[in-house]
PDB file of C-alpha atoms in Angstrom:
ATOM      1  CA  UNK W   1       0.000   0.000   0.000  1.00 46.00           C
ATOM      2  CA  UNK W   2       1.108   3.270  -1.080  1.00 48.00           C
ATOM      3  CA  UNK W   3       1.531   6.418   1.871  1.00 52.00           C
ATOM      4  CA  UNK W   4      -0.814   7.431   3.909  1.00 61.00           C
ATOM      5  CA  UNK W   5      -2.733  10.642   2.283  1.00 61.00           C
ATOM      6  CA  UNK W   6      -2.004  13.798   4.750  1.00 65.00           C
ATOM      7  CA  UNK W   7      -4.306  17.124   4.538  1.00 68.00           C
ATOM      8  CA  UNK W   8      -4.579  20.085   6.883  1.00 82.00           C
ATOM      9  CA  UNK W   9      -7.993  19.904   6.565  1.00 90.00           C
ATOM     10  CA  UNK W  10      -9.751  17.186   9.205  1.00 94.00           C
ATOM     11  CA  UNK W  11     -11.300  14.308   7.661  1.00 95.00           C
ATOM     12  CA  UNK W  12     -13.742  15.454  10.356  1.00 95.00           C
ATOM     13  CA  UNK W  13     -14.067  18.663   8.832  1.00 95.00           C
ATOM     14  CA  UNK W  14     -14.399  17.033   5.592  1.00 95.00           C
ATOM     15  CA  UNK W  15     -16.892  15.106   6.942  1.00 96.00           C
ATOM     16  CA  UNK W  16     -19.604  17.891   7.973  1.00 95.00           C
ATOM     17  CA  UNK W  17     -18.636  20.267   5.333  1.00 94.00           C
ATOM     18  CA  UNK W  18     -21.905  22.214   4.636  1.00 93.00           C
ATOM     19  CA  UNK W  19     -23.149  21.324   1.811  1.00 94.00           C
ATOM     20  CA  UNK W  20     -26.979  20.111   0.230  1.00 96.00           C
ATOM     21  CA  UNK W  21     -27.273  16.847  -1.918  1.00 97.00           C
ATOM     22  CA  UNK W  22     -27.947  17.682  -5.472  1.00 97.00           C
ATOM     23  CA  UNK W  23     -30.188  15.935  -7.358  1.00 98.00           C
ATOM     24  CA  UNK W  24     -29.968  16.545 -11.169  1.00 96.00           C
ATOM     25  CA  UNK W  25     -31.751  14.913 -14.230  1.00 97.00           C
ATOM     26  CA  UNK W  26     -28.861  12.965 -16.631  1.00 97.00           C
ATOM     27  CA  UNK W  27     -28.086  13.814 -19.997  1.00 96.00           C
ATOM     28  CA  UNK W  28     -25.338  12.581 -22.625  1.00 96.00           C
ATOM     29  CA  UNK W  29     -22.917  10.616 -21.553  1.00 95.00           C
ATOM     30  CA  UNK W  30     -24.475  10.375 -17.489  1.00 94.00           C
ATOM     31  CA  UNK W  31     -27.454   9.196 -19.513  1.00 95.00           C
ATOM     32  CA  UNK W  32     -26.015   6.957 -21.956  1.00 96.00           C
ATOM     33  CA  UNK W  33     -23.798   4.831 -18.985  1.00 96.00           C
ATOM     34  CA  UNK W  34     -26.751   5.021 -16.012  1.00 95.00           C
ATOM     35  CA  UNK W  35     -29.776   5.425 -18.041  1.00 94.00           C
ATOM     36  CA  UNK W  36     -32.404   7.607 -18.033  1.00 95.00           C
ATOM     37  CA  UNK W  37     -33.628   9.997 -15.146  1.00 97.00           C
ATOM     38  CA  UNK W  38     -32.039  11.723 -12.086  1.00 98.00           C
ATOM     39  CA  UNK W  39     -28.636  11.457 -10.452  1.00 98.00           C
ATOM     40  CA  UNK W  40     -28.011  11.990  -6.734  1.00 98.00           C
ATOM     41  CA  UNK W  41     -24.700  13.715  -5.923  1.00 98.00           C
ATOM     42  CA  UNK W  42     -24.619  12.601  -1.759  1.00 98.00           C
ATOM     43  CA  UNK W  43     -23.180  15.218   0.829  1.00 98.00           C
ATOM     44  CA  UNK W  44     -20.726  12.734   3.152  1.00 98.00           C
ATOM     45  CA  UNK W  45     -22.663  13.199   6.029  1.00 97.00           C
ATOM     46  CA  UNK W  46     -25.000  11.382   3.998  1.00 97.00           C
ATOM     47  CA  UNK W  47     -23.120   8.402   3.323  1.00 98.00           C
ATOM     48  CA  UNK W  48     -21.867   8.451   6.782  1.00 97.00           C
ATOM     49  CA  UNK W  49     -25.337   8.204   8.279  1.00 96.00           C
ATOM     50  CA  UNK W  50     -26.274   4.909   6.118  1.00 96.00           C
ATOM     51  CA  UNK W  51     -22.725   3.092   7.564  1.00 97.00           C
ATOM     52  CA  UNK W  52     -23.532   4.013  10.775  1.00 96.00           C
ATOM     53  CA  UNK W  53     -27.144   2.158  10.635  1.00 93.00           C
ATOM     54  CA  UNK W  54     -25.505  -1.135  10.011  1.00 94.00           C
ATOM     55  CA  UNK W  55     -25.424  -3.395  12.313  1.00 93.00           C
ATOM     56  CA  UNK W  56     -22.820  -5.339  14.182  1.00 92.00           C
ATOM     57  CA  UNK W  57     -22.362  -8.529  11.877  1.00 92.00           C
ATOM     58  CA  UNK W  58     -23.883  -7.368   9.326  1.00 94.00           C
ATOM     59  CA  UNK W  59     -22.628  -5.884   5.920  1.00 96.00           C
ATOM     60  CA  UNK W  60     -23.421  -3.290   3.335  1.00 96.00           C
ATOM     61  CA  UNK W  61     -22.246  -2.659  -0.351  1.00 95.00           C
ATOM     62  CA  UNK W  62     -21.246   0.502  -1.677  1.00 96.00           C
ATOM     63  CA  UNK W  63     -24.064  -0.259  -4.132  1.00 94.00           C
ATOM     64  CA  UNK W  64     -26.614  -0.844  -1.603  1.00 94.00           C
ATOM     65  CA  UNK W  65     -25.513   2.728  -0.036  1.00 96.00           C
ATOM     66  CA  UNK W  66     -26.043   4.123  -3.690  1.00 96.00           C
ATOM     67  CA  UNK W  67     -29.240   2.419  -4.078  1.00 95.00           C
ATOM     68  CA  UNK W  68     -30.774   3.626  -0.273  1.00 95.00           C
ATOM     69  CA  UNK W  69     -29.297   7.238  -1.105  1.00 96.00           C
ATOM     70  CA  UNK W  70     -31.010   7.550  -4.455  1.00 96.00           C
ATOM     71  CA  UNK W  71     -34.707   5.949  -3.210  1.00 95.00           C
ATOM     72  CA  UNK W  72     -34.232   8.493  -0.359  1.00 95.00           C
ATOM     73  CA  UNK W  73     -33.680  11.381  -2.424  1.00 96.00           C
ATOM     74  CA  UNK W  74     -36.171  10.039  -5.780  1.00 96.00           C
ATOM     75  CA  UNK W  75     -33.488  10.052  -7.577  1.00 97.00           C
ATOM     76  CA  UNK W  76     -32.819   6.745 -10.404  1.00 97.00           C
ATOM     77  CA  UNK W  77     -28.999   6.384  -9.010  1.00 97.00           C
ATOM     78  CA  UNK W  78     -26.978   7.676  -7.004  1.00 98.00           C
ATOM     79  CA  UNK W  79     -23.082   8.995  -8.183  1.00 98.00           C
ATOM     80  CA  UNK W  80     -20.342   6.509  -7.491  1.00 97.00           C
ATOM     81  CA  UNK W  81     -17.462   8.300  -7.490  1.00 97.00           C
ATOM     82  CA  UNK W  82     -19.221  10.384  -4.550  1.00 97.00           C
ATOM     83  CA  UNK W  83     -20.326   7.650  -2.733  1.00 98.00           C
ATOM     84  CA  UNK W  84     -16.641   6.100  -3.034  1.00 97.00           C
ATOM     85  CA  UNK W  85     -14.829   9.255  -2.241  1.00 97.00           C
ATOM     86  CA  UNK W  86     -17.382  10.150   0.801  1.00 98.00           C
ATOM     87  CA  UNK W  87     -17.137   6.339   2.175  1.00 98.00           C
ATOM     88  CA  UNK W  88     -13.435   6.977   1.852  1.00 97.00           C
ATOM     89  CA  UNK W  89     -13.763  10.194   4.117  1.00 97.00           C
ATOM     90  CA  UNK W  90     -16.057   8.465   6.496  1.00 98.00           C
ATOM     91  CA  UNK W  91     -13.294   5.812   7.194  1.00 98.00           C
ATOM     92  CA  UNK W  92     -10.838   7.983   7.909  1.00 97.00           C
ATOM     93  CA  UNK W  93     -12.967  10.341  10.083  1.00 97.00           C
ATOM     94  CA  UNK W  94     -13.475   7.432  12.245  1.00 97.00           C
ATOM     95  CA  UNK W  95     -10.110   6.733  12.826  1.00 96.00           C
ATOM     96  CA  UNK W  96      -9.699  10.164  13.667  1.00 96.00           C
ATOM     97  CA  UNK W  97     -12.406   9.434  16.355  1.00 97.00           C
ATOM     98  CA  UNK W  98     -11.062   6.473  17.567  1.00 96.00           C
ATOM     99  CA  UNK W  99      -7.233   8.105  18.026  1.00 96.00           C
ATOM    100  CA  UNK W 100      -9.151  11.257  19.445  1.00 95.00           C
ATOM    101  CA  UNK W 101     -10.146   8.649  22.487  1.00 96.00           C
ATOM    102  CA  UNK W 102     -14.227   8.208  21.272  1.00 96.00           C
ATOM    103  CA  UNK W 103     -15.669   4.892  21.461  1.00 92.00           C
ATOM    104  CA  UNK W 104     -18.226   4.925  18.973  1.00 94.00           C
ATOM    105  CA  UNK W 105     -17.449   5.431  15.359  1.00 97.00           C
ATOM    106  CA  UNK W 106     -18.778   4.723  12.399  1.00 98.00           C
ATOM    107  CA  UNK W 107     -18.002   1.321  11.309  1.00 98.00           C
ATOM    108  CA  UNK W 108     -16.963   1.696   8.154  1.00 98.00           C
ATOM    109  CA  UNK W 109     -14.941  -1.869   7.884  1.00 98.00           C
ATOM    110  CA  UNK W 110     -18.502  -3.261   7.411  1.00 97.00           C
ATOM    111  CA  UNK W 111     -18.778  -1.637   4.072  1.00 97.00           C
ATOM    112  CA  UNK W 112     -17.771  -3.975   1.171  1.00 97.00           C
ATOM    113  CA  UNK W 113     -17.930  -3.973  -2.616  1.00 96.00           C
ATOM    114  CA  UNK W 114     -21.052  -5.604  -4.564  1.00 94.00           C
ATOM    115  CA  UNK W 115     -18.718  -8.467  -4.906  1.00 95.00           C
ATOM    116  CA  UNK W 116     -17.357  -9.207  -1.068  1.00 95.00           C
ATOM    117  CA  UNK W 117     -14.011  -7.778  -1.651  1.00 97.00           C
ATOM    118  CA  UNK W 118     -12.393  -5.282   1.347  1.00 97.00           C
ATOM    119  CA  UNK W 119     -11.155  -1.505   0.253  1.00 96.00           C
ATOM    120  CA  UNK W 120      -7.677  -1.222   0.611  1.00 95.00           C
ATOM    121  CA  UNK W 121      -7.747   2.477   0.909  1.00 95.00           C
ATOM    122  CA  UNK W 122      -9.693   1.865   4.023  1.00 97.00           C
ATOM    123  CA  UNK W 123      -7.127   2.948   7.119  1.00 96.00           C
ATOM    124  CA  UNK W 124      -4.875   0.442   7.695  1.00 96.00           C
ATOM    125  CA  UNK W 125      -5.568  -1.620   4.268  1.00 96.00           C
ATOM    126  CA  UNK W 126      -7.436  -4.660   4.086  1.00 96.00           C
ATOM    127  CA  UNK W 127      -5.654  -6.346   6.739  1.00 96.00           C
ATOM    128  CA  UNK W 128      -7.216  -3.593   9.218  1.00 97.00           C
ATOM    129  CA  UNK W 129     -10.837  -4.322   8.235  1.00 97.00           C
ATOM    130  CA  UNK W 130     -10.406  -8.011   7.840  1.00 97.00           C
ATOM    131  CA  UNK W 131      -9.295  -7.988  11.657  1.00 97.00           C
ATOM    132  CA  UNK W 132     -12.680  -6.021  12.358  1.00 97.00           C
ATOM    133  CA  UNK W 133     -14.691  -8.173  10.211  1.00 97.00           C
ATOM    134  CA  UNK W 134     -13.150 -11.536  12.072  1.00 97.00           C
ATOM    135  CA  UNK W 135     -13.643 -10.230  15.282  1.00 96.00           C
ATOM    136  CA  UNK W 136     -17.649  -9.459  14.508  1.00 95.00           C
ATOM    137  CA  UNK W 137     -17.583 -13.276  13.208  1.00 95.00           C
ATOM    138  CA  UNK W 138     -17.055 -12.926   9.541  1.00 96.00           C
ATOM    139  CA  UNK W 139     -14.698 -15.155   7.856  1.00 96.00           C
ATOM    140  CA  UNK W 140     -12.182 -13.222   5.393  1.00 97.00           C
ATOM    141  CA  UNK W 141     -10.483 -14.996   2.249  1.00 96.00           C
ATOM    142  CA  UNK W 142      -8.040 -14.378  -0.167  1.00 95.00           C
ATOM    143  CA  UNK W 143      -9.051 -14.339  -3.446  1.00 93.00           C
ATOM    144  CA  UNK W 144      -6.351 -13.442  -5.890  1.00 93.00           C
ATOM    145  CA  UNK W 145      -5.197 -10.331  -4.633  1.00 93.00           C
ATOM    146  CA  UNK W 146      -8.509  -9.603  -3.146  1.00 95.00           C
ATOM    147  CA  UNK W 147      -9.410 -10.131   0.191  1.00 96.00           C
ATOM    148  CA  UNK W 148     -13.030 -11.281   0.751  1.00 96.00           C
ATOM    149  CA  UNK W 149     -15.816 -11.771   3.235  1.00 96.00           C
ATOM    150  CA  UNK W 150     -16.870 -15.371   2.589  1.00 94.00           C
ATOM    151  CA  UNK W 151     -20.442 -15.652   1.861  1.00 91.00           C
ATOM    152  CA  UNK W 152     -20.485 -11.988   2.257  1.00 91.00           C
ATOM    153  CA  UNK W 153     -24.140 -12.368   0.249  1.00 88.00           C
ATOM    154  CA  UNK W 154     -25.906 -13.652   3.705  1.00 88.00           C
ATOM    155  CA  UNK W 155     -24.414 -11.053   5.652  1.00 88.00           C
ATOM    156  CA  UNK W 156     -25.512  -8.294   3.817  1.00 87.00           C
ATOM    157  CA  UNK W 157     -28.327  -5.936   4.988  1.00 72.00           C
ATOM    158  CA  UNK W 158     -31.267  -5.791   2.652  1.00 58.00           C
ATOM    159  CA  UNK W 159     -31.990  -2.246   4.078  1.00 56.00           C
ATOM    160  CA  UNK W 160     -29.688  -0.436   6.579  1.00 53.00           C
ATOM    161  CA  UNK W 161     -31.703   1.551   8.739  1.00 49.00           C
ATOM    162  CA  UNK W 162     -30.928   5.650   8.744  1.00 48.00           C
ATOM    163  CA  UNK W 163     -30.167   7.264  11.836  1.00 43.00           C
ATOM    164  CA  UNK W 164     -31.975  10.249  11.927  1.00 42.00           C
ATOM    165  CA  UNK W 165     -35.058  11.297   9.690  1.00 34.00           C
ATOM    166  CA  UNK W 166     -35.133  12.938   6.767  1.00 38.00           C
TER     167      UNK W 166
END
């Protein structure tokens, strides 16, 4: 894994940057790769909120994230490059929590790809999460290069439950 990425800016900060979703209706090339309709472009607070409803041996994809964001907002899809950078800045803003001396942070090791694998741009790699996955009772794999959770498809929740209204 490559060095760790350094900013003067909290991932905290980052995190709670004020900012509204955006919901916008797709055209050329948006249009041509997601279909028609609207796109949802997530705040990270957002994104944050959906990790933070799943539960404690349980699992959710990036695309189920997308998916709950975009029926939340009436939107047809939500943006993954978003959702991907704002998971990104959730992970990291819990680690910040956790060295700041909080006990409850978002757990963002439970969030895996559509196909099982673990994000090695998580903190600490995939070796990190695949500790926190073992210890909640999930059995990690290699898989090439990959690492995955084994029958990750069982573990996954069909609807993570948002923490506050909205």
């Amino acid at each position: 894994m490559g060095a760790k990425f350094t900013s003067k800016t909290s991932w905290r900060s980052k995190l709670q940057k004020a900012q509204e979703p955006s919901v916008f209706e797709m055209t050329g090339k948006t249009a041509q790769r997601f279909g028609p309709g609207k796109m949802l472009i997530p705040t990270p607070m957002m994104v944050d909120e959906v990790i933070r409803g799943v539960r404690s041996g349980k699992l959710i994809t990036t695309g189920a994230i997308r998916k709950i964001l975009a029926e939340k907002m009436r939107a047809n899809v939500t943006c993954p490059l978003c959702t991907g950078i704002f998971v990104r800045i959730s992970a990291e803003t819990s680690e910040e929590d956790r060295a700041a001396g909080k006990a409850r942070v978002t757990p963002y090791w439970r969030v895996v790809t559509d196909k099982g694998e673990l994000n090695e741009k998580f903190p600490g790699g995939a070796a990190a999460a695949a500790r926190k996955l073992k210890e909640e009772g999930h059995r990690v794999v290699a898989k090439g290069k990959k690492m995955v959770v084994d029958g990750f498809e069982k573990a996954v929740e069909a609807r993570a439950v948002l923490v506050s209204a909205g």
